[in-house]
């Protein structure tokens, strides 16, 4: 599927705090924890627990969420399909949409029981 400017804008304006509980409930159904969710988000964005909670409390949009994030330098290693979109084929002009899908891919892998050391990607030496 192709990302459109409208789709990118729609995601940019979504409130992170309204989506976070959905991530959490999906993970809990699969015997994963809030701590594991936060660990994945921290790896991807650089937000510690306090920063993440502050963004939830202020009802930050995904645009603000990703503008404040320090995306992990290994994020380019996140590949695959999530929500019908192949991450590595999302155009550079839609960086926010791509970052959102990358984070969702990590959460999806967590929900599917993948080991944390595989989810938190590292360059092969």
Tab-separated table of N, CA, C and O in Angstrom:
chain	number	residue	atom	x	y	z
A	1	UNK	N	0.839	-1.191	0.000
A	1	UNK	CA	0.000	0.000	0.000
A	1	UNK	C	0.879	1.247	0.000
A	1	UNK	O	1.988	1.211	0.495
A	2	UNK	N	0.322	2.304	-0.535
A	2	UNK	CA	1.041	3.571	-0.593
A	2	UNK	C	0.525	4.513	0.495
A	2	UNK	O	-0.669	4.580	0.740
A	3	UNK	N	1.455	5.232	1.089
A	3	UNK	CA	1.099	6.245	2.078
A	3	UNK	C	0.737	7.518	1.328
A	3	UNK	O	1.404	7.890	0.364
A	4	UNK	N	-0.318	8.192	1.777
A	4	UNK	CA	-0.703	9.468	1.173
A	4	UNK	C	-0.441	10.580	2.185
A	4	UNK	O	-0.302	10.326	3.380
A	5	UNK	N	-0.392	11.805	1.684
A	5	UNK	CA	-0.203	12.955	2.570
A	5	UNK	C	-1.343	13.033	3.588
A	5	UNK	O	-1.122	13.369	4.754
A	6	UNK	N	-2.562	12.684	3.163
A	6	UNK	CA	-3.714	12.720	4.061
A	6	UNK	C	-3.566	11.691	5.185
A	6	UNK	O	-3.854	11.983	6.345
A	7	UNK	N	-3.124	10.489	4.834
A	7	UNK	CA	-2.932	9.426	5.820
A	7	UNK	C	-1.836	9.832	6.812
A	7	UNK	O	-1.985	9.647	8.021
A	8	UNK	N	-0.753	10.391	6.299
A	8	UNK	CA	0.349	10.850	7.140
A	8	UNK	C	-0.146	11.911	8.130
A	8	UNK	O	0.168	11.857	9.314
A	9	UNK	N	-0.944	12.829	7.642
A	9	UNK	CA	-1.459	13.921	8.481
A	9	UNK	C	-2.432	13.387	9.531
A	9	UNK	O	-2.433	13.838	10.676
A	10	UNK	N	-3.248	12.432	9.139
A	10	UNK	CA	-4.204	11.832	10.079
A	10	UNK	C	-3.460	11.183	11.252
A	10	UNK	O	-3.815	11.387	12.415
A	11	UNK	N	-2.419	10.421	10.954
A	11	UNK	CA	-1.625	9.775	12.002
A	11	UNK	C	-0.902	10.825	12.841
A	11	UNK	O	-0.852	10.722	14.067
A	12	UNK	N	-0.363	11.845	12.203
A	12	UNK	CA	0.365	12.904	12.910
A	12	UNK	C	-0.501	13.581	13.963
A	12	UNK	O	-0.006	13.970	15.020
A	13	UNK	N	-1.796	13.692	13.696
A	13	UNK	CA	-2.704	14.399	14.601
A	13	UNK	C	-3.368	13.500	15.645
A	13	UNK	O	-4.095	13.992	16.503
A	14	UNK	N	-3.107	12.195	15.574
A	14	UNK	CA	-3.660	11.285	16.576
A	14	UNK	C	-2.953	11.503	17.908
A	14	UNK	O	-1.771	11.824	17.950
A	15	UNK	N	-3.693	11.320	18.989
A	15	UNK	CA	-3.150	11.504	20.332
A	15	UNK	C	-2.503	10.196	20.790
A	15	UNK	O	-3.176	9.164	20.848
A	16	UNK	N	-1.213	10.261	21.115
A	16	UNK	CA	-0.486	9.063	21.553
A	16	UNK	C	-1.170	8.419	22.756
A	16	UNK	O	-1.306	7.198	22.820
A	17	UNK	N	-1.625	9.222	23.705
A	17	UNK	CA	-2.252	8.699	24.927
A	17	UNK	C	-3.517	7.904	24.626
A	17	UNK	O	-3.906	7.036	25.406
A	18	UNK	N	-4.160	8.166	23.501
A	18	UNK	CA	-5.380	7.423	23.157
A	18	UNK	C	-5.043	6.059	22.538
A	18	UNK	O	-5.879	5.154	22.543
A	19	UNK	N	-3.848	5.890	22.030
A	19	UNK	CA	-3.429	4.645	21.388
A	19	UNK	C	-2.659	3.748	22.360
A	19	UNK	O	-2.754	2.520	22.303
A	20	UNK	N	-1.928	4.353	23.269
A	20	UNK	CA	-1.098	3.602	24.220
A	20	UNK	C	-1.884	2.502	24.953
A	20	UNK	O	-1.392	1.373	25.045
A	21	UNK	N	-3.100	2.764	25.463
A	21	UNK	CA	-3.850	1.690	26.136
A	21	UNK	C	-4.156	0.499	25.219
A	21	UNK	O	-4.229	-0.635	25.679
A	22	UNK	N	-4.313	0.757	23.929
A	22	UNK	CA	-4.559	-0.330	22.979
A	22	UNK	C	-3.314	-1.200	22.825
A	22	UNK	O	-3.413	-2.427	22.747
A	23	UNK	N	-2.152	-0.548	22.760
A	23	UNK	CA	-0.893	-1.306	22.729
A	23	UNK	C	-0.810	-2.193	23.973
A	23	UNK	O	-0.504	-3.371	23.889
A	24	UNK	N	-1.085	-1.588	25.118
A	24	UNK	CA	-0.950	-2.283	26.394
A	24	UNK	C	-1.930	-3.461	26.507
A	24	UNK	O	-1.535	-4.558	26.903
A	25	UNK	N	-3.174	-3.265	26.133
A	25	UNK	CA	-4.155	-4.356	26.263
A	25	UNK	C	-3.812	-5.505	25.320
A	25	UNK	O	-3.956	-6.672	25.685
A	26	UNK	N	-3.313	-5.189	24.142
A	26	UNK	CA	-2.903	-6.248	23.214
A	26	UNK	C	-1.760	-7.064	23.809
A	26	UNK	O	-1.744	-8.291	23.728
A	27	UNK	N	-0.803	-6.391	24.411
A	27	UNK	CA	0.342	-7.088	24.990
A	27	UNK	C	-0.065	-7.927	26.203
A	27	UNK	O	0.406	-9.050	26.369
A	28	UNK	N	-0.951	-7.372	27.030
A	28	UNK	CA	-1.380	-8.111	28.224
A	28	UNK	C	-2.110	-9.397	27.855
A	28	UNK	O	-1.979	-10.398	28.551
A	29	UNK	N	-2.857	-9.379	26.739
A	29	UNK	CA	-3.536	-10.591	26.269
A	29	UNK	C	-2.522	-11.667	25.896
A	29	UNK	O	-2.849	-12.842	25.857
A	30	UNK	N	-1.319	-11.243	25.571
A	30	UNK	CA	-0.258	-12.162	25.158
A	30	UNK	C	0.804	-12.327	26.244
A	30	UNK	O	1.955	-12.645	25.947
A	31	UNK	N	0.402	-12.065	27.501
A	31	UNK	CA	1.284	-12.251	28.659
A	31	UNK	C	2.570	-11.434	28.599
A	31	UNK	O	3.617	-11.882	29.054
A	32	UNK	N	2.478	-10.229	28.040
A	32	UNK	CA	3.603	-9.303	28.072
A	32	UNK	C	3.224	-8.164	29.018
A	32	UNK	O	2.057	-7.975	29.346
A	33	UNK	N	4.202	-7.392	29.454
A	33	UNK	CA	3.965	-6.403	30.507
A	33	UNK	C	4.091	-4.962	30.019
A	33	UNK	O	4.679	-4.698	28.965
A	34	UNK	N	3.575	-4.060	30.830
A	34	UNK	CA	3.726	-2.625	30.579
A	34	UNK	C	5.199	-2.256	30.577
A	34	UNK	O	5.633	-1.424	29.776
A	35	UNK	N	5.976	-2.869	31.456
A	35	UNK	CA	7.414	-2.587	31.524
A	35	UNK	C	8.101	-2.960	30.212
A	35	UNK	O	8.968	-2.238	29.732
A	36	UNK	N	7.689	-4.105	29.641
A	36	UNK	CA	8.271	-4.515	28.359
A	36	UNK	C	7.868	-3.554	27.245
A	36	UNK	O	8.697	-3.191	26.396
A	37	UNK	N	6.610	-3.123	27.244
A	37	UNK	CA	6.157	-2.132	26.263
A	37	UNK	C	6.991	-0.866	26.383
A	37	UNK	O	7.497	-0.346	25.381
A	38	UNK	N	7.147	-0.373	27.600
A	38	UNK	CA	7.909	0.854	27.809
A	38	UNK	C	9.374	0.677	27.425
A	38	UNK	O	10.003	1.612	26.922
A	39	UNK	N	9.920	-0.522	27.655
A	39	UNK	CA	11.304	-0.789	27.269
A	39	UNK	C	11.475	-0.689	25.754
A	39	UNK	O	12.446	-0.108	25.261
A	40	UNK	N	10.524	-1.232	25.015
A	40	UNK	CA	10.569	-1.172	23.555
A	40	UNK	C	10.448	0.283	23.088
A	40	UNK	O	11.206	0.741	22.231
A	41	UNK	N	9.497	1.020	23.665
A	41	UNK	CA	9.309	2.426	23.287
A	41	UNK	C	10.561	3.231	23.642
A	41	UNK	O	11.002	4.067	22.862
A	42	UNK	N	11.152	2.952	24.801
A	42	UNK	CA	12.366	3.665	25.202
A	42	UNK	C	13.511	3.384	24.235
A	42	UNK	O	14.231	4.297	23.841
A	43	UNK	N	13.675	2.131	23.845
A	43	UNK	CA	14.741	1.797	22.895
A	43	UNK	C	14.553	2.575	21.602
A	43	UNK	O	15.492	3.136	21.052
A	44	UNK	N	13.307	2.630	21.116
A	44	UNK	CA	13.039	3.265	19.821
A	44	UNK	C	13.115	4.790	19.884
A	44	UNK	O	13.656	5.417	18.982
A	45	UNK	N	12.593	5.389	20.958
A	45	UNK	CA	12.440	6.853	21.013
A	45	UNK	C	13.428	7.567	21.928
A	45	UNK	O	13.578	8.786	21.840
A	46	UNK	N	14.031	6.838	22.862
A	46	UNK	CA	14.907	7.467	23.846
A	46	UNK	C	14.168	8.010	25.055
A	46	UNK	O	14.791	8.515	25.984
A	47	UNK	N	12.831	7.914	25.085
A	47	UNK	CA	12.058	8.432	26.214
A	47	UNK	C	12.196	7.505	27.416
A	47	UNK	O	11.906	6.322	27.316
A	48	UNK	N	12.591	8.063	28.566
A	48	UNK	CA	12.557	7.267	29.792
A	48	UNK	C	11.117	7.258	30.314
A	48	UNK	O	10.221	7.872	29.727
A	49	UNK	N	10.905	6.560	31.410
A	49	UNK	CA	9.553	6.409	31.956
A	49	UNK	C	8.896	7.766	32.236
A	49	UNK	O	7.725	7.979	31.929
A	50	UNK	N	9.653	8.691	32.815
A	50	UNK	CA	9.091	10.009	33.153
A	50	UNK	C	8.713	10.805	31.908
A	50	UNK	O	7.657	11.437	31.863
A	51	UNK	N	9.575	10.786	30.902
A	51	UNK	CA	9.288	11.517	29.664
A	51	UNK	C	8.080	10.919	28.952
A	51	UNK	O	7.220	11.651	28.448
A	52	UNK	N	8.012	9.597	28.934
A	52	UNK	CA	6.879	8.923	28.303
A	52	UNK	C	5.573	9.275	29.013
A	52	UNK	O	4.577	9.626	28.375
A	53	UNK	N	5.590	9.237	30.341
A	53	UNK	CA	4.392	9.567	31.107
A	53	UNK	C	3.991	11.031	30.901
A	53	UNK	O	2.802	11.344	30.796
A	54	UNK	N	4.975	11.917	30.803
A	54	UNK	CA	4.683	13.337	30.563
A	54	UNK	C	3.978	13.522	29.218
A	54	UNK	O	3.019	14.301	29.115
A	55	UNK	N	4.426	12.804	28.192
A	55	UNK	CA	3.787	12.903	26.869
A	55	UNK	C	2.366	12.350	26.900
A	55	UNK	O	1.468	12.889	26.258
A	56	UNK	N	2.169	11.287	27.677
A	56	UNK	CA	0.819	10.735	27.839
A	56	UNK	C	-0.061	11.742	28.571
A	56	UNK	O	-1.186	12.028	28.135
A	57	UNK	N	0.450	12.317	29.649
A	57	UNK	CA	-0.325	13.274	30.451
A	57	UNK	C	-0.694	14.522	29.670
A	57	UNK	O	-1.791	15.065	29.831
A	58	UNK	N	0.217	14.992	28.825
A	58	UNK	CA	-0.068	16.220	28.062
A	58	UNK	C	-0.860	15.943	26.787
A	58	UNK	O	-1.163	16.858	26.027
A	59	UNK	N	-1.201	14.657	26.568
A	59	UNK	CA	-1.974	14.259	25.394
A	59	UNK	C	-1.302	14.714	24.094
A	59	UNK	O	-1.931	15.298	23.201
A	60	UNK	N	-0.010	14.408	24.004
A	60	UNK	CA	0.783	14.778	22.828
A	60	UNK	C	0.302	14.019	21.597
A	60	UNK	O	-0.066	12.848	21.679
A	61	UNK	N	0.333	14.700	20.469
A	61	UNK	CA	0.035	14.036	19.196
A	61	UNK	C	1.242	13.192	18.799
A	61	UNK	O	2.341	13.357	19.333
A	62	UNK	N	1.041	12.299	17.836
A	62	UNK	CA	2.169	11.527	17.318
A	62	UNK	C	3.211	12.466	16.700
A	62	UNK	O	4.403	12.197	16.765
A	63	UNK	N	2.762	13.590	16.119
A	63	UNK	CA	3.716	14.555	15.560
A	63	UNK	C	4.644	15.057	16.656
A	63	UNK	O	5.868	15.007	16.521
A	64	UNK	N	4.079	15.509	17.771
A	64	UNK	CA	4.889	15.999	18.890
A	64	UNK	C	5.728	14.875	19.473
A	64	UNK	O	6.915	15.057	19.770
A	65	UNK	N	5.127	13.704	19.629
A	65	UNK	CA	5.807	12.539	20.187
A	65	UNK	C	7.091	12.254	19.408
A	65	UNK	O	8.174	12.127	19.992
A	66	UNK	N	6.993	12.188	18.082
A	66	UNK	CA	8.165	11.847	17.284
A	66	UNK	C	9.109	13.035	17.089
A	66	UNK	O	10.312	12.838	16.905
A	67	UNK	N	8.596	14.262	17.162
A	67	UNK	CA	9.492	15.426	17.096
A	67	UNK	C	10.404	15.467	18.312
A	67	UNK	O	11.564	15.849	18.211
A	68	UNK	N	9.893	15.061	19.463
A	68	UNK	CA	10.678	15.084	20.697
A	68	UNK	C	11.568	13.855	20.856
A	68	UNK	O	12.469	13.842	21.682
A	69	UNK	N	11.298	12.822	20.073
A	69	UNK	CA	12.025	11.558	20.205
A	69	UNK	C	13.430	11.651	19.611
A	69	UNK	O	13.682	12.433	18.687
A	70	UNK	N	14.312	10.849	20.173
A	70	UNK	CA	15.637	10.635	19.583
A	70	UNK	C	15.635	9.204	19.075
A	70	UNK	O	15.942	8.269	19.822
A	71	UNK	N	15.250	9.051	17.813
A	71	UNK	CA	15.065	7.720	17.234
A	71	UNK	C	16.382	6.951	17.266
A	71	UNK	O	17.435	7.480	16.919
A	72	UNK	N	16.287	5.702	17.696
A	72	UNK	CA	17.461	4.843	17.813
A	72	UNK	C	18.188	4.753	16.472
A	72	UNK	O	17.540	4.580	15.440
A	73	UNK	N	19.521	4.859	16.480
A	73	UNK	CA	20.263	4.784	15.216
A	73	UNK	C	20.101	3.438	14.495
A	73	UNK	O	20.352	3.349	13.295
A	74	UNK	N	19.663	2.412	15.195
A	74	UNK	CA	19.445	1.109	14.557
A	74	UNK	C	18.013	0.920	14.063
A	74	UNK	O	17.643	-0.186	13.648
A	75	UNK	N	17.220	1.975	14.085
A	75	UNK	CA	15.824	1.877	13.635
A	75	UNK	C	15.734	1.438	12.180
A	75	UNK	O	14.754	0.801	11.791
A	76	UNK	N	16.760	1.728	11.385
A	76	UNK	CA	16.738	1.315	9.971
A	76	UNK	C	16.729	-0.211	9.817
A	76	UNK	O	16.410	-0.736	8.754
A	77	UNK	N	17.039	-0.925	10.900
A	77	UNK	CA	17.026	-2.390	10.868
A	77	UNK	C	15.616	-2.971	11.032
A	77	UNK	O	15.431	-4.174	10.893
A	78	UNK	N	14.648	-2.114	11.334
A	78	UNK	CA	13.259	-2.568	11.495
A	78	UNK	C	12.650	-2.683	10.102
A	78	UNK	O	12.471	-1.683	9.409
A	79	UNK	N	12.373	-3.913	9.723
A	79	UNK	CA	11.848	-4.178	8.392
A	79	UNK	C	10.635	-5.094	8.507
A	79	UNK	O	10.407	-5.697	9.544
A	80	UNK	N	9.888	-5.169	7.440
A	80	UNK	CA	8.747	-6.069	7.423
A	80	UNK	C	7.451	-5.340	7.164
A	80	UNK	O	7.433	-4.153	6.866
A	81	UNK	N	6.357	-6.082	7.291
A	81	UNK	CA	5.033	-5.548	7.002
A	81	UNK	C	4.259	-5.368	8.296
A	81	UNK	O	4.253	-6.255	9.152
A	82	UNK	N	3.628	-4.220	8.450
A	82	UNK	CA	2.730	-3.962	9.574
A	82	UNK	C	1.561	-3.143	9.033
A	82	UNK	O	1.749	-2.196	8.267
A	83	UNK	N	0.364	-3.575	9.381
A	83	UNK	CA	-0.866	-2.903	8.926
A	83	UNK	C	-0.919	-2.768	7.401
A	83	UNK	O	-1.422	-1.776	6.876
A	84	UNK	N	-0.348	-3.742	6.701
A	84	UNK	CA	-0.391	-3.732	5.245
A	84	UNK	C	0.679	-2.897	4.572
A	84	UNK	O	0.742	-2.824	3.350
A	85	UNK	N	1.542	-2.262	5.336
A	85	UNK	CA	2.597	-1.416	4.781
A	85	UNK	C	3.957	-2.076	4.992
A	85	UNK	O	4.288	-2.479	6.105
A	86	UNK	N	4.749	-2.191	3.923
A	86	UNK	CA	6.114	-2.659	4.049
A	86	UNK	C	6.951	-1.461	4.481
A	86	UNK	O	7.082	-0.481	3.759
A	87	UNK	N	7.488	-1.539	5.696
A	87	UNK	CA	8.173	-0.401	6.320
A	87	UNK	C	9.268	0.179	5.438
A	87	UNK	O	9.354	1.394	5.253
A	88	UNK	N	10.096	-0.693	4.881
A	88	UNK	CA	11.237	-0.195	4.100
A	88	UNK	C	10.833	0.446	2.772
A	88	UNK	O	11.656	1.090	2.118
A	89	UNK	N	9.559	0.344	2.381
A	89	UNK	CA	9.079	0.961	1.143
A	89	UNK	C	8.316	2.261	1.379
A	89	UNK	O	7.882	2.900	0.417
A	90	UNK	N	8.159	2.665	2.637
A	90	UNK	CA	7.476	3.932	2.930
A	90	UNK	C	8.424	5.066	2.543
A	90	UNK	O	9.580	5.110	2.974
A	91	UNK	N	7.929	5.979	1.722
A	91	UNK	CA	8.750	7.064	1.186
A	91	UNK	C	9.289	7.968	2.296
A	91	UNK	O	8.644	8.189	3.316
A	92	UNK	N	10.482	8.532	2.065
A	92	UNK	CA	11.154	9.387	3.041
A	92	UNK	C	10.341	10.625	3.413
A	92	UNK	O	10.470	11.140	4.515
A	93	UNK	N	9.501	11.093	2.492
A	93	UNK	CA	8.703	12.287	2.793
A	93	UNK	C	7.676	12.018	3.899
A	93	UNK	O	7.163	12.944	4.514
A	94	UNK	N	7.388	10.755	4.166
A	94	UNK	CA	6.428	10.386	5.198
A	94	UNK	C	7.154	9.797	6.411
A	94	UNK	O	6.780	8.746	6.929
A	95	UNK	N	8.171	10.491	6.882
A	95	UNK	CA	9.015	9.978	7.964
A	95	UNK	C	8.211	9.717	9.240
A	95	UNK	O	8.431	8.715	9.915
A	96	UNK	N	7.272	10.567	9.569
A	96	UNK	CA	6.462	10.374	10.767
A	96	UNK	C	5.649	9.074	10.654
A	96	UNK	O	5.606	8.291	11.593
A	97	UNK	N	5.048	8.860	9.515
A	97	UNK	CA	4.257	7.648	9.310
A	97	UNK	C	5.150	6.415	9.409
A	97	UNK	O	4.781	5.411	10.015
A	98	UNK	N	6.325	6.520	8.841
A	98	UNK	CA	7.276	5.405	8.887
A	98	UNK	C	7.690	5.111	10.326
A	98	UNK	O	7.733	3.953	10.742
A	99	UNK	N	7.971	6.155	11.103
A	99	UNK	CA	8.358	5.963	12.502
A	99	UNK	C	7.228	5.319	13.295
A	99	UNK	O	7.465	4.433	14.119
A	100	UNK	N	6.016	5.730	13.034
A	100	UNK	CA	4.859	5.151	13.719
A	100	UNK	C	4.753	3.661	13.397
A	100	UNK	O	4.563	2.832	14.289
A	101	UNK	N	4.913	3.308	12.136
A	101	UNK	CA	4.835	1.905	11.733
A	101	UNK	C	6.017	1.101	12.277
A	101	UNK	O	5.862	-0.066	12.628
A	102	UNK	N	7.191	1.716	12.361
A	102	UNK	CA	8.342	1.016	12.944
A	102	UNK	C	8.062	0.677	14.404
A	102	UNK	O	8.325	-0.440	14.854
A	103	UNK	N	7.532	1.644	15.149
A	103	UNK	CA	7.227	1.403	16.555
A	103	UNK	C	6.154	0.315	16.681
A	103	UNK	O	6.256	-0.565	17.536
A	104	UNK	N	5.144	0.369	15.820
A	104	UNK	CA	4.101	-0.649	15.855
A	104	UNK	C	4.655	-2.031	15.522
A	104	UNK	O	4.203	-3.027	16.075
A	105	UNK	N	5.629	-2.094	14.639
A	105	UNK	CA	6.256	-3.375	14.294
A	105	UNK	C	6.951	-3.960	15.524
A	105	UNK	O	6.843	-5.156	15.798
A	106	UNK	N	7.657	-3.124	16.276
A	106	UNK	CA	8.323	-3.584	17.493
A	106	UNK	C	7.299	-4.110	18.502
A	106	UNK	O	7.495	-5.163	19.112
A	107	UNK	N	6.203	-3.369	18.662
A	107	UNK	CA	5.150	-3.772	19.601
A	107	UNK	C	4.495	-5.066	19.127
A	107	UNK	O	4.210	-5.956	19.930
A	108	UNK	N	4.308	-5.193	17.829
A	108	UNK	CA	3.741	-6.411	17.258
A	108	UNK	C	4.648	-7.614	17.545
A	108	UNK	O	4.172	-8.684	17.933
A	109	UNK	N	5.944	-7.431	17.377
A	109	UNK	CA	6.884	-8.518	17.653
A	109	UNK	C	6.849	-8.901	19.131
A	109	UNK	O	6.906	-10.084	19.470
A	110	UNK	N	6.721	-7.920	19.998
A	110	UNK	CA	6.618	-8.175	21.431
A	110	UNK	C	5.360	-8.995	21.723
A	110	UNK	O	5.404	-9.992	22.439
A	111	UNK	N	4.243	-8.607	21.130
A	111	UNK	CA	2.979	-9.313	21.342
A	111	UNK	C	3.041	-10.754	20.831
A	111	UNK	O	2.405	-11.642	21.390
A	112	UNK	N	3.820	-10.977	19.807
A	112	UNK	CA	3.926	-12.315	19.218
A	112	UNK	C	4.929	-13.200	19.957
A	112	UNK	O	5.169	-14.322	19.541
A	113	UNK	N	5.528	-12.656	21.018
A	113	UNK	CA	6.406	-13.475	21.845
A	113	UNK	C	7.860	-13.486	21.438
A	113	UNK	O	8.646	-14.288	21.950
A	114	UNK	N	8.247	-12.601	20.554
A	114	UNK	CA	9.650	-12.542	20.141
A	114	UNK	C	10.512	-12.127	21.327
A	114	UNK	O	10.091	-11.343	22.181
A	115	UNK	N	11.717	-12.626	21.379
A	115	UNK	CA	12.632	-12.307	22.484
A	115	UNK	C	13.087	-10.858	22.392
A	115	UNK	O	13.328	-10.331	21.307
A	116	UNK	N	13.201	-10.223	23.558
A	116	UNK	CA	13.549	-8.809	23.628
A	116	UNK	C	14.867	-8.507	22.907
A	116	UNK	O	14.979	-7.503	22.212
A	117	UNK	N	15.862	-9.389	23.040
A	117	UNK	CA	17.154	-9.118	22.391
A	117	UNK	C	17.053	-9.123	20.863
A	117	UNK	O	17.873	-8.507	20.188
A	118	UNK	N	16.017	-9.764	20.317
A	118	UNK	CA	15.796	-9.728	18.867
A	118	UNK	C	15.008	-8.473	18.469
A	118	UNK	O	15.223	-7.921	17.394
A	119	UNK	N	14.100	-8.058	19.345
A	119	UNK	CA	13.285	-6.869	19.064
A	119	UNK	C	14.153	-5.617	19.073
A	119	UNK	O	14.054	-4.771	18.187
A	120	UNK	N	15.017	-5.509	20.085
A	120	UNK	CA	15.894	-4.340	20.223
A	120	UNK	C	17.125	-4.571	19.351
A	120	UNK	O	18.164	-5.030	19.800
A	121	UNK	N	16.980	-4.220	18.109
A	121	UNK	CA	17.962	-4.566	17.081
A	121	UNK	C	19.332	-3.929	17.312
A	121	UNK	O	19.430	-2.788	17.745
A	122	UNK	N	20.349	-4.701	16.937
A	122	UNK	CA	21.724	-4.206	16.958
A	122	UNK	C	22.366	-4.552	15.632
A	122	UNK	O	22.020	-5.549	15.008
A	123	UNK	N	23.306	-3.698	15.209
A	123	UNK	CA	24.065	-3.978	13.988
A	123	UNK	C	24.851	-5.255	14.181
A	123	UNK	O	25.398	-5.488	15.272
A	124	UNK	N	24.926	-6.063	13.137
A	124	UNK	CA	25.766	-7.258	13.226
A	124	UNK	C	27.224	-6.835	13.141
A	124	UNK	O	27.578	-5.963	12.357
A	125	UNK	N	28.037	-7.456	13.982
A	125	UNK	CA	29.452	-7.058	14.016
A	125	UNK	C	30.265	-7.882	13.061
A	125	UNK	O	30.002	-8.963	12.720
